[in-house]
mmCIF file of C-alpha atoms in Angstrom:
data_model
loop_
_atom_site.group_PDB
_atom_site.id
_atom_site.type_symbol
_atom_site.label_atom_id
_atom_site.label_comp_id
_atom_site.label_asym_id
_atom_site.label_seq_id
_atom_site.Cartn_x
_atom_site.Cartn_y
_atom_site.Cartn_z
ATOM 1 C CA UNK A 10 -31.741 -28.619 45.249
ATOM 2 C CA UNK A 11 -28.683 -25.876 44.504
ATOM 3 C CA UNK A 12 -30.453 -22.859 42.596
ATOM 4 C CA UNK A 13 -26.628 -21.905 42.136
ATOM 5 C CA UNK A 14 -23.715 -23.908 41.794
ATOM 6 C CA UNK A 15 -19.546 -22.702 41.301
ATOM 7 C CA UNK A 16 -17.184 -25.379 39.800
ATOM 8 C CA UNK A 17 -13.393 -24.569 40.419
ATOM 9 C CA UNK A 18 -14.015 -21.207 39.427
ATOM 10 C CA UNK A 19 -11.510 -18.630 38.928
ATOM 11 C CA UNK A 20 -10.495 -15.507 37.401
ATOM 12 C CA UNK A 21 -7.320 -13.861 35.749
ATOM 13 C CA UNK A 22 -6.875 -9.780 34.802
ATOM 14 C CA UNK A 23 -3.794 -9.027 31.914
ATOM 15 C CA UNK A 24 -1.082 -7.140 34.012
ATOM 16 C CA UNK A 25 -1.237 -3.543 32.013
ATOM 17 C CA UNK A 26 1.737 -2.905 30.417
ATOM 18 C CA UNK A 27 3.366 -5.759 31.752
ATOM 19 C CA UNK A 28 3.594 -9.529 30.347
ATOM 20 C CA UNK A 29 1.613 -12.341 32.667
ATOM 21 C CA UNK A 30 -1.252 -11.956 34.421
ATOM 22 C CA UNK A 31 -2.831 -11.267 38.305
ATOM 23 C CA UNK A 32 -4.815 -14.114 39.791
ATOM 24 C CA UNK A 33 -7.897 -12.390 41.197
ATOM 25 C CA UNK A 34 -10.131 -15.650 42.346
ATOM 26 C CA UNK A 35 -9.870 -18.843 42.893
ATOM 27 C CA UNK A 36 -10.325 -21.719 42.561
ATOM 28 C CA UNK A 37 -13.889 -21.673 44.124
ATOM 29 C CA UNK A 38 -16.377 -24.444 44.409
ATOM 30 C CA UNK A 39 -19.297 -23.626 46.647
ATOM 31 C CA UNK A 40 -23.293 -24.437 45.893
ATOM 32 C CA UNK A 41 -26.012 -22.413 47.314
ATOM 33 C CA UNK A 42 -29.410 -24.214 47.744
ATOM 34 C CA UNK A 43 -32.797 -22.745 46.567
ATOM 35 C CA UNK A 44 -34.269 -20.153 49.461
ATOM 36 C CA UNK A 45 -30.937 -20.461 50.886
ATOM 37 C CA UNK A 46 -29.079 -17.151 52.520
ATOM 38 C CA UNK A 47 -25.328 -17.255 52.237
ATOM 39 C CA UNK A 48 -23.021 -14.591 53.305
ATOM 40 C CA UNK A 49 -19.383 -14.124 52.139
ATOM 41 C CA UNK A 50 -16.595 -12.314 54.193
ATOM 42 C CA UNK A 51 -12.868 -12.019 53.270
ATOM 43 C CA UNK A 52 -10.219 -9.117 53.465
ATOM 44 C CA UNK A 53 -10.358 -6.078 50.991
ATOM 45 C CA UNK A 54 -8.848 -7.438 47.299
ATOM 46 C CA UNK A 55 -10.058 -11.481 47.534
ATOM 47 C CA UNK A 56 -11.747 -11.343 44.808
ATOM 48 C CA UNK A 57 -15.782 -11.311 46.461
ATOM 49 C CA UNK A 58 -16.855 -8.579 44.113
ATOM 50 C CA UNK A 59 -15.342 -10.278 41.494
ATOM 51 C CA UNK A 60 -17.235 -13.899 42.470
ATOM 52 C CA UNK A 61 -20.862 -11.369 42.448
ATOM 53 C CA UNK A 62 -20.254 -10.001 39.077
ATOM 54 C CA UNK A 63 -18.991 -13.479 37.705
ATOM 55 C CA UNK A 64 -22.177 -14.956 39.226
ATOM 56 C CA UNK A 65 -24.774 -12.386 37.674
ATOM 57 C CA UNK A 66 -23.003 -12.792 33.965
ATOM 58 C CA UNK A 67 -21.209 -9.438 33.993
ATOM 59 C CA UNK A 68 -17.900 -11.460 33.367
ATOM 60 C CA UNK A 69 -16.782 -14.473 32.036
ATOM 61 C CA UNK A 70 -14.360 -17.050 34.330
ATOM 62 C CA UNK A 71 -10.977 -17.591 33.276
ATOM 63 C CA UNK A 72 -11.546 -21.444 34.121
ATOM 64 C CA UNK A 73 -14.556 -23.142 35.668
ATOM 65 C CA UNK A 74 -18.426 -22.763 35.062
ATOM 66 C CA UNK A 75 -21.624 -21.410 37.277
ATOM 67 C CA UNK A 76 -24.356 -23.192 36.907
ATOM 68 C CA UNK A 77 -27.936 -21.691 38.131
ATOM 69 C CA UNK A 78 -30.626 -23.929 37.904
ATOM 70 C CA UNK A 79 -29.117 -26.766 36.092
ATOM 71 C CA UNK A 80 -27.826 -24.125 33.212
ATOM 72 C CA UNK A 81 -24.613 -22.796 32.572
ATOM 73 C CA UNK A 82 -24.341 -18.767 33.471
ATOM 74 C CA UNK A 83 -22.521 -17.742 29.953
ATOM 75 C CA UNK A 84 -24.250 -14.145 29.551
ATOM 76 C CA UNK A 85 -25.974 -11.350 32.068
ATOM 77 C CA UNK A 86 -28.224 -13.714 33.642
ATOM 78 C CA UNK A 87 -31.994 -11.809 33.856
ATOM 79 C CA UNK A 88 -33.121 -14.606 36.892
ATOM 80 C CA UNK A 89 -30.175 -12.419 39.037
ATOM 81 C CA UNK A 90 -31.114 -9.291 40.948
ATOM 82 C CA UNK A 91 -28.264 -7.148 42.279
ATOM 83 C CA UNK A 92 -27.586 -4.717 44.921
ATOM 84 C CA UNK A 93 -24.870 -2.225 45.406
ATOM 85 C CA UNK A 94 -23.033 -0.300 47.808
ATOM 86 C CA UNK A 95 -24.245 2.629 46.145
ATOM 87 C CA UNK A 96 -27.751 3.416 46.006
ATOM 88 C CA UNK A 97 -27.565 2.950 41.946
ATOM 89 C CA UNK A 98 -31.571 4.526 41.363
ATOM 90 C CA UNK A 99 -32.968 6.231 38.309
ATOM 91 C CA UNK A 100 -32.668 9.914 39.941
ATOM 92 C CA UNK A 101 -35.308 11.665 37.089
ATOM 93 C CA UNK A 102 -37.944 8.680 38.445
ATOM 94 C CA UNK A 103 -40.369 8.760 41.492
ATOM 95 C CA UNK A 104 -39.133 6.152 44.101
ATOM 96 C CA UNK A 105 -42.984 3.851 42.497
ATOM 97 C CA UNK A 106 -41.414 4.314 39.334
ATOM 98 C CA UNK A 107 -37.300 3.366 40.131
ATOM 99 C CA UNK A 108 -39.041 -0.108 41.745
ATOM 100 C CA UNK A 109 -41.529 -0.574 38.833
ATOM 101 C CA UNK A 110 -38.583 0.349 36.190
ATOM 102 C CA UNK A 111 -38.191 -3.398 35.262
ATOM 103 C CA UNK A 112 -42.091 -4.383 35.008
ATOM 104 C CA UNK A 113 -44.262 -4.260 32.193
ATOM 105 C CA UNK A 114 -47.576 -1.890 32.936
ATOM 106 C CA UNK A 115 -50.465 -3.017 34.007
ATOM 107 C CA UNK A 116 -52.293 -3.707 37.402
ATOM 108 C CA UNK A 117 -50.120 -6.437 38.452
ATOM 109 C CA UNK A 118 -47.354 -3.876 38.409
ATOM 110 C CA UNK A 119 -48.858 -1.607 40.172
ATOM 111 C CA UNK A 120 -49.596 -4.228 42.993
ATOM 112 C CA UNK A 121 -46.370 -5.501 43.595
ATOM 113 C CA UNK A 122 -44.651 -2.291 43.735
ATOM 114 C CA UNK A 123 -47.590 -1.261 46.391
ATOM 115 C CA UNK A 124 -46.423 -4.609 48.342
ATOM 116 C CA UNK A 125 -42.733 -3.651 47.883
ATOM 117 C CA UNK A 126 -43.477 0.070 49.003
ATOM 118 C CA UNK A 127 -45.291 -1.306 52.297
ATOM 119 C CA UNK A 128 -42.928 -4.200 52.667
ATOM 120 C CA UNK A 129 -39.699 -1.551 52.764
ATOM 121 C CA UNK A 130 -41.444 0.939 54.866
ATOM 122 C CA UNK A 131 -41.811 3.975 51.807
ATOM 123 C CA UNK A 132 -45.580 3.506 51.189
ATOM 124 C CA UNK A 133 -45.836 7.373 51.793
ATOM 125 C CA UNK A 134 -42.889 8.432 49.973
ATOM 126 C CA UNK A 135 -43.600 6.334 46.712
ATOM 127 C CA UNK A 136 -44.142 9.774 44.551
ATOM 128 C CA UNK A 137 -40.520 11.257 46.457
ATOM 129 C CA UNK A 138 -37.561 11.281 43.927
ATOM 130 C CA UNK A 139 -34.508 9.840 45.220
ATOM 131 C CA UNK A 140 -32.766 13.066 46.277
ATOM 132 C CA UNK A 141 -35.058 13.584 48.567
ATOM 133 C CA UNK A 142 -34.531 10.580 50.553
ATOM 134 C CA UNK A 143 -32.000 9.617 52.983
ATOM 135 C CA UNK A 144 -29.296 6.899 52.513
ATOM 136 C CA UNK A 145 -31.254 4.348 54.136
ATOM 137 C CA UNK A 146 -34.329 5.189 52.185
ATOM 138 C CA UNK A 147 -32.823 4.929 48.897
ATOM 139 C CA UNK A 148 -31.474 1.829 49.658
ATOM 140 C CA UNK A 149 -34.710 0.402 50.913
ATOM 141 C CA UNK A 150 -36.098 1.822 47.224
ATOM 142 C CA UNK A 151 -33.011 -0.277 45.682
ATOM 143 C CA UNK A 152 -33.936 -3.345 47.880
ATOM 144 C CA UNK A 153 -37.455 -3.416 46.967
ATOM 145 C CA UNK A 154 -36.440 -2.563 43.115
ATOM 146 C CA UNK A 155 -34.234 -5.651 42.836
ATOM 147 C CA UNK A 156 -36.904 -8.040 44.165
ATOM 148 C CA UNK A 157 -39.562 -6.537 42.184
ATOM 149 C CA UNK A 158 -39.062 -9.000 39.095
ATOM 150 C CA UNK A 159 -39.193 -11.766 41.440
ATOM 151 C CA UNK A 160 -35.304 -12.755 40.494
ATOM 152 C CA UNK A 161 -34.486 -16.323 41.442
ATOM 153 C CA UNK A 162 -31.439 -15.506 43.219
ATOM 154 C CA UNK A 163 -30.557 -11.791 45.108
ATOM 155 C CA UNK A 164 -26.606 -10.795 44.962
ATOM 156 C CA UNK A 165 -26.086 -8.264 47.683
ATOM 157 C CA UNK A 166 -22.374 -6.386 47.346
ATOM 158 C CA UNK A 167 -21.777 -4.621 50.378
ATOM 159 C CA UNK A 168 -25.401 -3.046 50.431
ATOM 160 C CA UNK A 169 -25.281 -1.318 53.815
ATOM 161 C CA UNK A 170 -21.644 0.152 53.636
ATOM 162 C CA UNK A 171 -22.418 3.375 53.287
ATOM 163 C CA UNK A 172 -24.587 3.860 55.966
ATOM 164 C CA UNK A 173 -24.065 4.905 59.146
ATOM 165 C CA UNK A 174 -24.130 2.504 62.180
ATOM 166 C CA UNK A 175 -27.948 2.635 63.354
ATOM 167 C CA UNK A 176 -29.254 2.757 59.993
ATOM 168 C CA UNK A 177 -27.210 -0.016 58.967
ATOM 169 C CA UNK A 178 -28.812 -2.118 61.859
ATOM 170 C CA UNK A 179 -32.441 -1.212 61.465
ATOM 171 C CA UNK A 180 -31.318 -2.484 57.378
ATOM 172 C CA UNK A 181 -30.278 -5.823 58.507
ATOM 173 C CA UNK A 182 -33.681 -6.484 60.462
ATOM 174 C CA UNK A 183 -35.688 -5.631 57.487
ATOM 175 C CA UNK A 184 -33.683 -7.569 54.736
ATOM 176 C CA UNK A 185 -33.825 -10.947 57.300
ATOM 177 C CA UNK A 186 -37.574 -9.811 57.140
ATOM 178 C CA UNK A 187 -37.616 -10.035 53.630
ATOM 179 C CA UNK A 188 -35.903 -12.660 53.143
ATOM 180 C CA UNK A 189 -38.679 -14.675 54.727
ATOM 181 C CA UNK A 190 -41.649 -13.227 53.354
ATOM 182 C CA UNK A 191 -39.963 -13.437 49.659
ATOM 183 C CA UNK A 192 -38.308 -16.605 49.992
ATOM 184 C CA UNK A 193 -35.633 -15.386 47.692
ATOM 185 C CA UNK A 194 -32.041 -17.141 47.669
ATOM 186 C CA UNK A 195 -29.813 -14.297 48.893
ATOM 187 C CA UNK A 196 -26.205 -14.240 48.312
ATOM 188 C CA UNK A 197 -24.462 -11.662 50.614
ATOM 189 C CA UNK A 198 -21.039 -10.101 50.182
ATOM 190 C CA UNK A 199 -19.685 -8.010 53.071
ATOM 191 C CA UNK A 200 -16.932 -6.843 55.668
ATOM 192 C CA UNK A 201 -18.889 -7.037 58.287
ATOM 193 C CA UNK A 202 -19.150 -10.098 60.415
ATOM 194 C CA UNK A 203 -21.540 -9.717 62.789
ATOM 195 C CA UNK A 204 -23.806 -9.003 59.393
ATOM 196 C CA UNK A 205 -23.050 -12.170 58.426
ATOM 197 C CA UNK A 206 -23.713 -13.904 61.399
ATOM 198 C CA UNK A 207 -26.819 -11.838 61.680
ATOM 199 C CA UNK A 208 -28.227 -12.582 58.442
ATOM 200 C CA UNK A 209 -27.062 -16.001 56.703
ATOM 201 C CA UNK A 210 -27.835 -19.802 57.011
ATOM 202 C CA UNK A 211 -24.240 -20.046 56.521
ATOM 203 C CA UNK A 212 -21.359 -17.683 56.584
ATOM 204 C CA UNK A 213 -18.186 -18.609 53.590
ATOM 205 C CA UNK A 214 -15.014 -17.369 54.464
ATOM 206 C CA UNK A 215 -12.173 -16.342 51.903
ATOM 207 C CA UNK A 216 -9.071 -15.850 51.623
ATOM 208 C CA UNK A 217 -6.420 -13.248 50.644
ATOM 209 C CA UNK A 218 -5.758 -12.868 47.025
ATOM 210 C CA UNK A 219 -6.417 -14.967 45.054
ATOM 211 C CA UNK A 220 -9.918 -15.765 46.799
ATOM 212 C CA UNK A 221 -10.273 -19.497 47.646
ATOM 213 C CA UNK A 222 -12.791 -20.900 50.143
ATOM 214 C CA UNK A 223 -11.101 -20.956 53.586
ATOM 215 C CA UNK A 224 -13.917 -22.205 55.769
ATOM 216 C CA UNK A 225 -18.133 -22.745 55.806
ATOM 217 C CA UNK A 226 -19.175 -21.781 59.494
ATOM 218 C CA UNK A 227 -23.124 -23.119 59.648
ATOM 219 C CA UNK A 228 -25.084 -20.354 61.798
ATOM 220 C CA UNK A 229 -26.929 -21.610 63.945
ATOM 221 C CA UNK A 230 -29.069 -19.186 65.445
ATOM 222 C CA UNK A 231 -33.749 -20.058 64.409
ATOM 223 C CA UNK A 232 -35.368 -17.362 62.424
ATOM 224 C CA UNK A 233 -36.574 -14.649 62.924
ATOM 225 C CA UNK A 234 -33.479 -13.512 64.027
ATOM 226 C CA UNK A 235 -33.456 -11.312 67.403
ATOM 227 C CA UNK A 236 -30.712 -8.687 66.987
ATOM 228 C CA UNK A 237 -30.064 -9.719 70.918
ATOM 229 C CA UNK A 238 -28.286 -12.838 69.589
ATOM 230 C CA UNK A 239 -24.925 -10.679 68.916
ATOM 231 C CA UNK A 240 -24.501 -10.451 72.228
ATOM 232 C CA UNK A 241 -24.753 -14.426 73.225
ATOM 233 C CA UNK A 242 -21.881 -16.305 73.680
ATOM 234 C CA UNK A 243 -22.546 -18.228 70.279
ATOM 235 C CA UNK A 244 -22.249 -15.732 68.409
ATOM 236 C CA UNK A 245 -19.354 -14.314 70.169
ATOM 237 C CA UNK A 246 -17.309 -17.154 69.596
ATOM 238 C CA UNK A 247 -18.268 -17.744 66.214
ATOM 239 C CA UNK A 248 -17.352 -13.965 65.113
ATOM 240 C CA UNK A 249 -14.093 -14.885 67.160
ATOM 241 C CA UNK A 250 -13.158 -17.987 64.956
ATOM 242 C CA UNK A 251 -13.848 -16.197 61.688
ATOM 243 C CA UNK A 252 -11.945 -13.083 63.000
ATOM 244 C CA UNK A 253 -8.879 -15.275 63.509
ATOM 245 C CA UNK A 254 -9.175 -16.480 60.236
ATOM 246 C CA UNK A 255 -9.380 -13.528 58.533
ATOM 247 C CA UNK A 256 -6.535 -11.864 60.482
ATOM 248 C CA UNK A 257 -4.189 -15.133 59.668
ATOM 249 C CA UNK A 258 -5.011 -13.946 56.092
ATOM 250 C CA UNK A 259 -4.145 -10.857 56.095
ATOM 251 C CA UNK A 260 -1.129 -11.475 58.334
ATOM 252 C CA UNK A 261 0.208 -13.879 55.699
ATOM 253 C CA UNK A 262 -0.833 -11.858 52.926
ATOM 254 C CA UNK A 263 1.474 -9.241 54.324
ATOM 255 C CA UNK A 264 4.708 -11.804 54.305
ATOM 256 C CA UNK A 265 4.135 -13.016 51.200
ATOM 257 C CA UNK A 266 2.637 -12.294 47.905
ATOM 258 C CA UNK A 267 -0.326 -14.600 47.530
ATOM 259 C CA UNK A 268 0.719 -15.844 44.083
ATOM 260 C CA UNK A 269 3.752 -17.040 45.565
ATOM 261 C CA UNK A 270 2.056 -18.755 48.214
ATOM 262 C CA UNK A 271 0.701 -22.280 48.203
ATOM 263 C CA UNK A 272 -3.550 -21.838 48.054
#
């Protein structure tokens, strides 16, 4: 069963000050099945961002529907979670109360933000305010915020780009751990390919502006993921395939405008 479905999707900005307008996305079609973990990857400007935010109901498409569950996204849609880049918490609020924010009090708040606090590893920094924490931390507190309404589908934008290399890894081993104790469908937006490859059931590839679907590359690596994998020859050829890809992009992008170019 999809929990999300995109039907020849796309999206068009006005040119400011100038007549005509600049095709951002599309057309995309792509479903995403319930528990399912998908990544995206494309060069900077294809539109991914765009795709997220058109997902979760922050913007309408220019042509095309989203469907999640059966019904048609027309409106900020409160079954979406959504992480950021940036760390986005409440910085007057404890890190109990920034995962909490979205819960109505009572007990059964209190015990799923416990869970959240023990499953992201801040159990004993739960009364820290964000300023006190480190990168990673905070976006551990963010994590564990978005999942705390149980949302029926997780959009991650680029969640671990601001942090530095280690931390970064030590993030990806503990959102593939959530993913399978929550059992959330995760939709994943990032540069990084080996983050893909690392996380997803299946790893969409974009193109250059405006962002169509260039390829579906099925990971096939079993759960629970070993960060050793990155170094088999699997995954080395499979980051080597979408590489290519993505540097073809860019290459053409660089000849040609993309509008002018036949998608």
């Amino acid at each position: 069963m999809s929990k999300l479905s995109i039907h020849q999707t796309t999206r068009r900005f006005p040119r400011r000050g100038q007549p005509g307008s600049i095709e951002a996305l599309g057309p995309v079609s792509f479903a995403v099945a319930d528990g399912e973990f998908v990544a995206i990857v494309g060069p900077s400007g294809c539109g991914k961002s765009t795709l997220l935010r058109l997902i979760a109901g922050l913007d309408q498409p220019s042509e095309g529907r989203i469907d999640m569950n059966g019904r048609t996204v027309d409106g900020p849609a409160p079954a979406c979670g959504m992480v950021f880049q940036q760390f986005a918490l409440f910085p007057w609020l404890s890190v109990r109360r920034n995962i909490g924010f979205a819960l109505k009090a009572g007990a059964e708040r209190e015990a799923t933000v416990d869970r959240l606090l023990d499953a992201v590893g801040l159990a004993g920094f739960a009364d820290q305010f964000p300023a006190h924490l480190s990168g990673g931390m905070q976006q551990r507190a963010a994590l564990a915020r978005a999942l705390a309404p149980g949302p029926d589908l997780l959009l991650l934008d680029e969640p671990f780009g601001a942090l530095d290399q280690q931390t970064r890894g030590l993030m990806q081993e503990m959102l593939e751990t959530l993913w399978r104790t929550e059992r959330r469908t995760m939709l994943l937006v990032t540069h990084d390919i080996d983050e893909a490859l690392y996380l997803a059931d299946r790893v969409l590839v974009m193109s250059a502006r405006p962002g169509v679907i260039l390829s579906e590359v099925a990971v096939p690596f079993r759960r629970p993921r070993d960060p050793g994998q990155r170094t088999e020859a699997a995954h080395s050829e499979l980051k080597a395939r979408i590489s290519a890809l993505l540097r073809n992009e860019v290459m053409a992008s660089l000849q040609a405008p993309r509008e002018t170019r036949n998608v």
